[in-house]
Short mmCIF file of C-alpha atoms in Angstrom, two decimals:
data_model
loop_
_atom_site.label_atom_id
_atom_site.label_comp_id
_atom_site.label_asym_id
_atom_site.label_seq_id
_atom_site.Cartn_x
_atom_site.Cartn_y
_atom_site.Cartn_z
CA UNK D 21 0.05 0.06 -0.03
CA UNK D 22 1.70 3.19 -1.28
CA UNK D 23 1.09 6.30 0.58
CA UNK D 24 1.50 9.95 0.33
CA UNK D 25 1.39 13.06 2.71
CA UNK D 26 -1.72 14.92 3.67
CA UNK D 27 -1.96 18.30 1.83
CA UNK D 28 -2.21 21.12 3.94
CA UNK D 29 -5.62 21.86 5.34
CA UNK D 30 -6.70 25.26 4.97
CA UNK D 31 -9.09 27.20 7.34
CA UNK D 32 -10.71 29.23 4.75
CA UNK D 33 -9.93 28.33 1.19
CA UNK D 34 -8.10 25.51 -0.44
CA UNK D 35 -7.27 27.41 -3.66
CA UNK D 36 -3.65 28.19 -4.55
CA UNK D 37 -2.08 31.30 -2.89
CA UNK D 38 -1.43 32.78 -6.21
CA UNK D 39 -4.96 32.46 -7.19
CA UNK D 40 -6.11 34.13 -4.13
CA UNK D 41 -3.73 36.85 -4.17
CA UNK D 42 -4.27 37.72 -7.94
CA UNK D 43 -7.89 38.58 -6.97
CA UNK D 44 -6.55 41.76 -5.48
CA UNK D 45 -4.61 42.85 -8.39
CA UNK D 46 -5.75 45.71 -10.66
CA UNK D 47 -5.14 45.78 -14.35
CA UNK D 48 -2.82 48.83 -13.94
CA UNK D 49 -0.54 47.07 -11.38
CA UNK D 50 -0.28 43.82 -13.56
CA UNK D 51 0.47 45.91 -16.81
CA UNK D 52 3.52 47.05 -15.07
CA UNK D 53 4.86 43.57 -15.33
CA UNK D 54 6.94 42.56 -18.28
CA UNK D 55 5.03 40.04 -20.41
CA UNK D 56 1.52 40.74 -19.29
CA UNK D 57 -1.28 41.47 -21.66
CA UNK D 58 -4.51 43.20 -20.72
CA UNK D 59 -7.03 40.47 -19.94
CA UNK D 60 -4.54 37.69 -20.52
CA UNK D 61 -1.84 37.80 -17.76
CA UNK D 62 1.12 35.34 -17.83
CA UNK D 63 1.78 33.23 -14.79
CA UNK D 64 5.07 34.86 -14.56
CA UNK D 65 3.54 38.30 -14.09
CA UNK D 66 1.17 37.04 -11.52
CA UNK D 67 4.00 35.40 -9.49
CA UNK D 68 6.10 38.41 -9.88
CA UNK D 69 3.32 40.82 -8.55
CA UNK D 70 2.44 38.23 -5.90
CA UNK D 71 6.01 37.98 -4.55
CA UNK D 72 6.37 41.87 -4.58
CA UNK D 73 3.10 42.24 -2.84
CA UNK D 74 3.82 39.82 -0.08
CA UNK D 75 7.44 41.24 0.31
CA UNK D 76 5.82 44.70 0.99
CA UNK D 77 3.40 43.13 3.33
CA UNK D 78 6.20 41.38 5.39
CA UNK D 79 8.08 44.83 5.66
CA UNK D 80 4.78 46.30 6.96
CA UNK D 81 4.80 43.62 9.62
CA UNK D 82 1.88 41.48 8.27
CA UNK D 83 2.51 38.01 10.18
CA UNK D 84 0.49 36.02 7.91
CA UNK D 85 2.52 37.37 4.72
CA UNK D 86 5.63 35.09 5.79
CA UNK D 87 3.52 32.04 5.63
CA UNK D 88 1.94 33.00 2.56
CA UNK D 89 5.20 33.74 0.65
CA UNK D 90 6.47 30.18 2.01
CA UNK D 91 3.26 28.56 0.85
CA UNK D 92 3.51 30.42 -2.66
CA UNK D 93 7.01 29.08 -3.12
CA UNK D 94 5.80 25.55 -2.03
CA UNK D 95 3.02 25.50 -4.46
CA UNK D 96 5.47 26.65 -7.25
CA UNK D 97 7.74 23.76 -6.31
CA UNK D 98 10.33 26.10 -5.26
CA UNK D 99 11.14 23.83 -2.10
CA UNK D 100 14.38 25.48 -1.05
CA UNK D 101 12.99 28.81 -0.85
CA UNK D 102 9.86 27.50 0.96
CA UNK D 103 11.94 25.64 3.51
CA UNK D 104 13.83 28.66 4.52
CA UNK D 105 10.53 30.82 4.78
CA UNK D 106 8.75 28.15 6.87
CA UNK D 107 11.97 27.90 9.00
CA UNK D 108 11.62 31.45 10.04
CA UNK D 109 8.24 31.24 11.54
CA UNK D 110 7.88 27.72 12.74
CA UNK D 111 7.83 28.72 16.35
CA UNK D 112 4.80 30.88 16.07
CA UNK D 113 3.02 29.36 12.93
CA UNK D 114 1.57 26.07 12.96
CA UNK D 115 0.83 25.87 9.16
CA UNK D 116 4.52 26.52 8.70
CA UNK D 117 5.50 23.78 11.16
CA UNK D 118 3.13 21.38 9.23
CA UNK D 119 4.59 22.05 6.03
CA UNK D 120 8.10 21.43 7.41
CA UNK D 121 6.95 18.36 8.88
CA UNK D 122 5.95 17.10 5.43
CA UNK D 123 9.12 18.36 3.63
CA UNK D 124 11.44 16.81 6.18
CA UNK D 125 9.48 13.44 5.97
CA UNK D 126 9.41 13.38 2.11
CA UNK D 127 12.83 15.14 1.47
CA UNK D 128 11.36 18.11 -0.38
CA UNK D 129 13.94 20.96 -0.60
CA UNK D 130 16.15 19.11 2.08
CA UNK D 131 17.56 15.91 2.99
CA UNK D 132 14.98 13.44 4.25
CA UNK D 133 14.52 13.57 8.07
CA UNK D 134 11.70 11.36 9.02
CA UNK D 135 12.28 11.71 12.61
CA UNK D 136 12.16 15.47 12.42
CA UNK D 137 9.04 15.23 10.42
CA UNK D 138 7.38 12.88 13.10
CA UNK D 139 8.52 15.16 15.67
CA UNK D 140 6.67 18.36 14.01
CA UNK D 141 3.39 16.12 13.63
CA UNK D 142 3.45 15.32 17.37
CA UNK D 143 3.65 18.98 18.36
CA UNK D 144 0.75 19.75 16.33
CA UNK D 145 -1.44 16.85 17.60
CA UNK D 146 -0.52 17.55 21.17
CA UNK D 147 -1.03 21.37 20.94
CA UNK D 148 -3.92 23.07 22.49
CA UNK D 149 -3.52 26.25 20.50
CA UNK D 150 -6.72 27.17 18.53
CA UNK D 151 -4.62 27.80 15.33
CA UNK D 152 -3.53 24.08 15.36
CA UNK D 153 -6.90 22.79 15.73
CA UNK D 154 -7.60 22.62 11.92
CA UNK D 155 -4.29 20.72 11.24
CA UNK D 156 -4.86 17.82 13.74
CA UNK D 157 -6.78 15.40 11.56
CA UNK D 158 -3.97 15.71 8.82
CA UNK D 159 -1.22 15.54 11.34
CA UNK D 160 -2.80 12.20 12.81
CA UNK D 161 -2.98 10.72 9.25
CA UNK D 162 0.59 11.73 8.51
CA UNK D 163 1.69 10.16 11.81
CA UNK D 164 -0.31 7.03 11.06
CA UNK D 165 1.66 6.78 8.00
CA UNK D 166 5.05 6.90 9.56
CA UNK D 167 4.12 4.07 11.86
CA UNK D 168 2.73 1.95 8.98
CA UNK D 169 5.81 2.61 6.93
CA UNK D 170 8.32 2.48 10.12
CA UNK D 171 9.82 5.48 8.85
CA UNK D 172 10.95 7.87 11.74
CA UNK D 173 9.18 5.71 14.09
CA UNK D 174 9.05 1.84 14.92
CA UNK D 175 6.86 -0.01 12.47
CA UNK D 176 3.40 -0.65 14.13
CA UNK D 177 0.04 -1.34 12.08
CA UNK D 178 -1.86 -1.06 15.34
CA UNK D 179 -0.69 2.59 15.89
CA UNK D 180 -1.11 3.36 12.38
CA UNK D 181 -4.69 2.13 12.50
CA UNK D 182 -5.34 3.93 15.85
CA UNK D 183 -4.10 7.30 14.51
CA UNK D 184 -6.08 6.80 11.12
CA UNK D 185 -9.08 6.19 13.01
CA UNK D 186 -8.63 9.30 15.01
CA UNK D 187 -7.96 11.21 11.72
CA UNK D 188 -11.06 9.82 10.06
CA UNK D 189 -13.44 10.87 12.81
CA UNK D 190 -16.20 8.59 12.04
CA UNK D 191 -16.35 9.87 8.57
CA UNK D 192 -16.57 13.53 9.48
CA UNK D 193 -16.30 15.40 5.99
CA UNK D 194 -14.05 18.03 7.91
CA UNK D 195 -11.68 15.37 9.12
CA UNK D 196 -9.01 13.70 7.00
CA UNK D 197 -10.77 12.31 4.13
CA UNK D 198 -7.53 10.68 2.89
CA UNK D 199 -7.44 8.87 6.44
CA UNK D 200 -10.83 7.53 5.63
CA UNK D 201 -9.73 6.10 2.12
CA UNK D 202 -6.71 4.79 3.66
CA UNK D 203 -8.52 2.76 6.14
CA UNK D 204 -10.59 1.15 3.44
CA UNK D 205 -7.18 -0.03 1.81
CA UNK D 206 -5.72 -0.83 5.14
CA UNK D 207 -8.52 -3.33 6.04
CA UNK D 208 -8.39 -4.79 2.60
CA UNK D 209 -4.74 -5.77 3.00
CA UNK D 210 -4.81 -6.60 6.85
CA UNK D 211 -4.42 -10.30 7.91
CA UNK D 212 -7.06 -11.34 7.87
CA UNK D 213 -9.02 -8.81 5.89
CA UNK D 214 -11.83 -7.13 6.84
CA UNK D 215 -13.78 -6.20 3.72
CA UNK D 216 -16.87 -5.16 5.50
CA UNK D 217 -14.74 -2.52 7.35
CA UNK D 218 -13.06 -1.53 3.93
CA UNK D 219 -16.43 -1.19 2.34
CA UNK D 220 -17.34 1.13 5.24
CA UNK D 221 -14.57 3.44 5.12
CA UNK D 222 -14.35 3.63 1.36
CA UNK D 223 -18.15 4.63 1.45
CA UNK D 224 -17.38 7.22 4.00
CA UNK D 225 -14.60 8.69 1.99
CA UNK D 226 -16.62 8.51 -1.37
CA UNK D 227 -19.50 10.38 0.26
CA UNK D 228 -16.83 12.92 1.21
CA UNK D 229 -15.41 13.24 -2.38
CA UNK D 230 -12.70 10.96 -2.54
CA UNK D 231 -12.13 9.75 -6.15
CA UNK D 232 -10.11 6.86 -5.26
CA UNK D 233 -12.63 5.45 -2.96
CA UNK D 234 -15.48 5.91 -5.62
CA UNK D 235 -13.59 3.78 -8.00
CA UNK D 236 -12.81 1.24 -5.32
CA UNK D 237 -16.43 1.01 -4.31
CA UNK D 238 -17.62 0.28 -8.03
CA UNK D 239 -15.26 -2.63 -7.95
CA UNK D 240 -16.39 -3.88 -4.47
CA UNK D 241 -20.06 -3.69 -5.79
CA UNK D 242 -19.12 -5.36 -9.00
CA UNK D 243 -17.42 -8.28 -7.23
CA UNK D 244 -19.51 -8.46 -4.11
CA UNK D 245 -16.36 -7.69 -1.82
CA UNK D 246 -17.60 -6.44 1.71
CA UNK D 247 -20.99 -6.08 0.34
CA UNK D 248 -23.87 -7.81 -1.68
CA UNK D 249 -23.01 -7.87 -5.34
CA UNK D 250 -24.93 -4.84 -7.08
CA UNK D 251 -24.15 -4.28 -10.69
CA UNK D 252 -26.21 -1.29 -10.89
CA UNK D 253 -24.62 0.39 -7.99
CA UNK D 254 -21.20 -0.81 -9.29
CA UNK D 255 -21.75 0.84 -12.78
CA UNK D 256 -23.10 4.27 -11.14
CA UNK D 257 -19.96 4.49 -9.19
CA UNK D 258 -17.50 3.41 -11.98
CA UNK D 259 -19.00 5.65 -14.28
CA UNK D 260 -19.08 8.61 -11.95
CA UNK D 261 -15.49 7.83 -11.22
CA UNK D 262 -14.59 7.56 -14.75
CA UNK D 263 -16.26 10.85 -15.77
CA UNK D 264 -13.96 12.64 -13.00
CA UNK D 265 -10.84 10.89 -14.44
CA UNK D 266 -10.30 7.77 -12.50
CA UNK D 267 -8.30 5.65 -14.96
CA UNK D 268 -8.89 2.42 -13.07
CA UNK D 269 -12.65 2.95 -13.26
CA UNK D 270 -12.33 3.66 -16.85
CA UNK D 271 -10.38 0.36 -17.41
CA UNK D 272 -12.99 -1.66 -15.50
CA UNK D 273 -15.67 -0.16 -17.50
CA UNK D 274 -13.84 -1.11 -20.58
CA UNK D 275 -13.54 -4.51 -19.51
CA UNK D 276 -17.20 -4.99 -18.37
CA UNK D 277 -18.52 -3.93 -21.77
CA UNK D 278 -16.04 -5.81 -23.70
CA UNK D 279 -17.05 -9.09 -22.06
CA UNK D 280 -20.77 -8.39 -22.90
CA UNK D 281 -19.63 -7.74 -26.55
CA UNK D 282 -20.54 -3.99 -26.29
CA UNK D 283 -17.62 -3.03 -28.13
CA UNK D 284 -18.60 0.44 -29.06
CA UNK D 285 -18.79 1.44 -25.37
CA UNK D 286 -15.66 -0.41 -24.54
CA UNK D 287 -13.79 1.29 -27.07
CA UNK D 288 -15.11 4.68 -26.07
CA UNK D 289 -14.01 4.28 -22.54
CA UNK D 290 -10.70 2.86 -23.53
CA UNK D 291 -10.05 6.18 -25.81
CA UNK D 292 -11.26 8.42 -22.92
CA UNK D 293 -8.61 6.58 -20.60
CA UNK D 294 -6.01 7.40 -23.09
CA UNK D 295 -6.79 11.07 -23.08
CA UNK D 296 -6.07 11.48 -19.34
CA UNK D 297 -2.85 13.25 -18.57
CA UNK D 298 -2.90 13.57 -14.85
CA UNK D 299 -3.63 9.79 -14.20
CA UNK D 300 -5.52 8.64 -11.09
CA UNK D 301 -5.71 4.88 -10.94
CA UNK D 302 -8.22 5.03 -8.32
CA UNK D 303 -6.34 2.64 -6.15
CA UNK D 304 -2.74 2.33 -4.92
CA UNK D 305 -0.91 -0.52 -5.62
CA UNK D 306 -1.26 -3.75 -3.35
CA UNK D 307 -4.64 -2.75 -2.06
CA UNK D 308 -5.48 -6.38 -1.52
CA UNK D 309 -8.86 -6.46 -3.27
CA UNK D 310 -9.61 -8.88 -6.03
CA UNK D 311 -9.41 -6.87 -9.23
CA UNK D 312 -8.79 -8.37 -12.67
CA UNK D 313 -5.37 -7.84 -14.08
CA UNK D 314 -6.23 -4.99 -16.34
CA UNK D 315 -6.23 -1.16 -16.48
CA UNK D 316 -6.98 -0.41 -19.93
CA UNK D 317 -7.59 -3.96 -21.43
CA UNK D 318 -8.73 -2.71 -24.74
CA UNK D 319 -6.00 -0.70 -25.98
CA UNK D 320 -5.26 -3.39 -28.40
CA UNK D 321 -8.88 -3.60 -29.82
CA UNK D 322 -11.35 -0.80 -30.50
CA UNK D 323 -8.25 1.89 -30.35
CA UNK D 324 -5.87 2.86 -33.09
CA UNK D 325 -2.37 1.19 -32.78
CA UNK D 326 -0.90 4.54 -31.88
CA UNK D 327 -2.48 4.15 -28.41
CA UNK D 328 0.02 1.33 -27.73
CA UNK D 329 2.86 3.71 -26.62
CA UNK D 330 0.42 5.40 -24.07
CA UNK D 331 -0.68 2.14 -22.82
CA UNK D 332 2.95 1.03 -22.20
CA UNK D 333 3.54 4.36 -20.29
CA UNK D 334 0.26 3.86 -18.13
CA UNK D 335 1.08 0.09 -17.28
CA UNK D 336 3.85 -1.64 -19.05
CA UNK D 337 3.34 -4.91 -17.32
CA UNK D 338 -0.35 -5.24 -18.42
CA UNK D 339 0.32 -3.85 -21.90
CA UNK D 340 2.85 -6.61 -22.43
CA UNK D 341 0.56 -9.31 -21.30
CA UNK D 342 -2.25 -7.98 -23.35
CA UNK D 343 -0.06 -7.73 -26.53
CA UNK D 344 0.93 -11.42 -25.85
CA UNK D 345 -2.66 -12.40 -25.41
CA UNK D 346 -3.51 -10.38 -28.61
CA UNK D 347 -0.93 -12.09 -30.58
CA UNK D 348 -2.02 -15.58 -29.38
CA UNK D 349 -5.67 -14.67 -30.44
CA UNK D 350 -7.09 -14.80 -26.91
CA UNK D 351 -8.53 -11.35 -27.17
#
């Protein structure tokens, strides 16, 4: 089960800092930036103006501006600059401390230091400060990840499960939806598996907007895992997830329709899968559920041969198996 850190929870808006700040810009301000055209401002112009504005606010003594400048750098992938900015305010700004925890754990802008990442997450979890409250669920998820991976702390599935349950908070939409989805995958890989619990947590996460869990729910309904088999519910979940860009759901729909000789529908879903640039498989590898070994099973049928290269990039092992099967006339 491959995991990633929880993105920084924001108290007011989850939109990027640059987008938020750009709302305050006037045309005259932006037109001063080289490369900007009226009504069509370049990203470079917006970034330069945002950086200038935040620098001025820092000089004027605005404490929030320090964090916003660090977050701006973080979102742009300028991790060295973000790290430097967050380090300046980590004693007084819990959001900066949270981002530093993620950066040290994942090695963003610095050498990996999971022990320091764990330390910062524990500070947030144990704090009684009101400004740390909205970060506690995400910090609990990240700390659970540390115990699950045995990175920065001694490995403990039991402690990981405990922390994820805290982070999931009974399916609270304001808690960690990532923890809810992760619990669904955790219970499908545990020994013994508990697919009923897996279904419950994927249902909670799906209801709170998780694209990964929506695709997995469709598969669980389709094969009767943790719930009675329900083809209608399966197709509803898979189609909605596919429309939102879940490639794994699209692949299952391709297979479902192809096996029923609905080749036009199968090919349509295969083509839509190949158009996706930011791939969301819908399930991390090793989730433990019974999935057919296919992601895009019909890239060799119903789609042009020019799709083969894209298929190999998406899943080289499956593409190889499918090509072999096609060559032997099995598909």
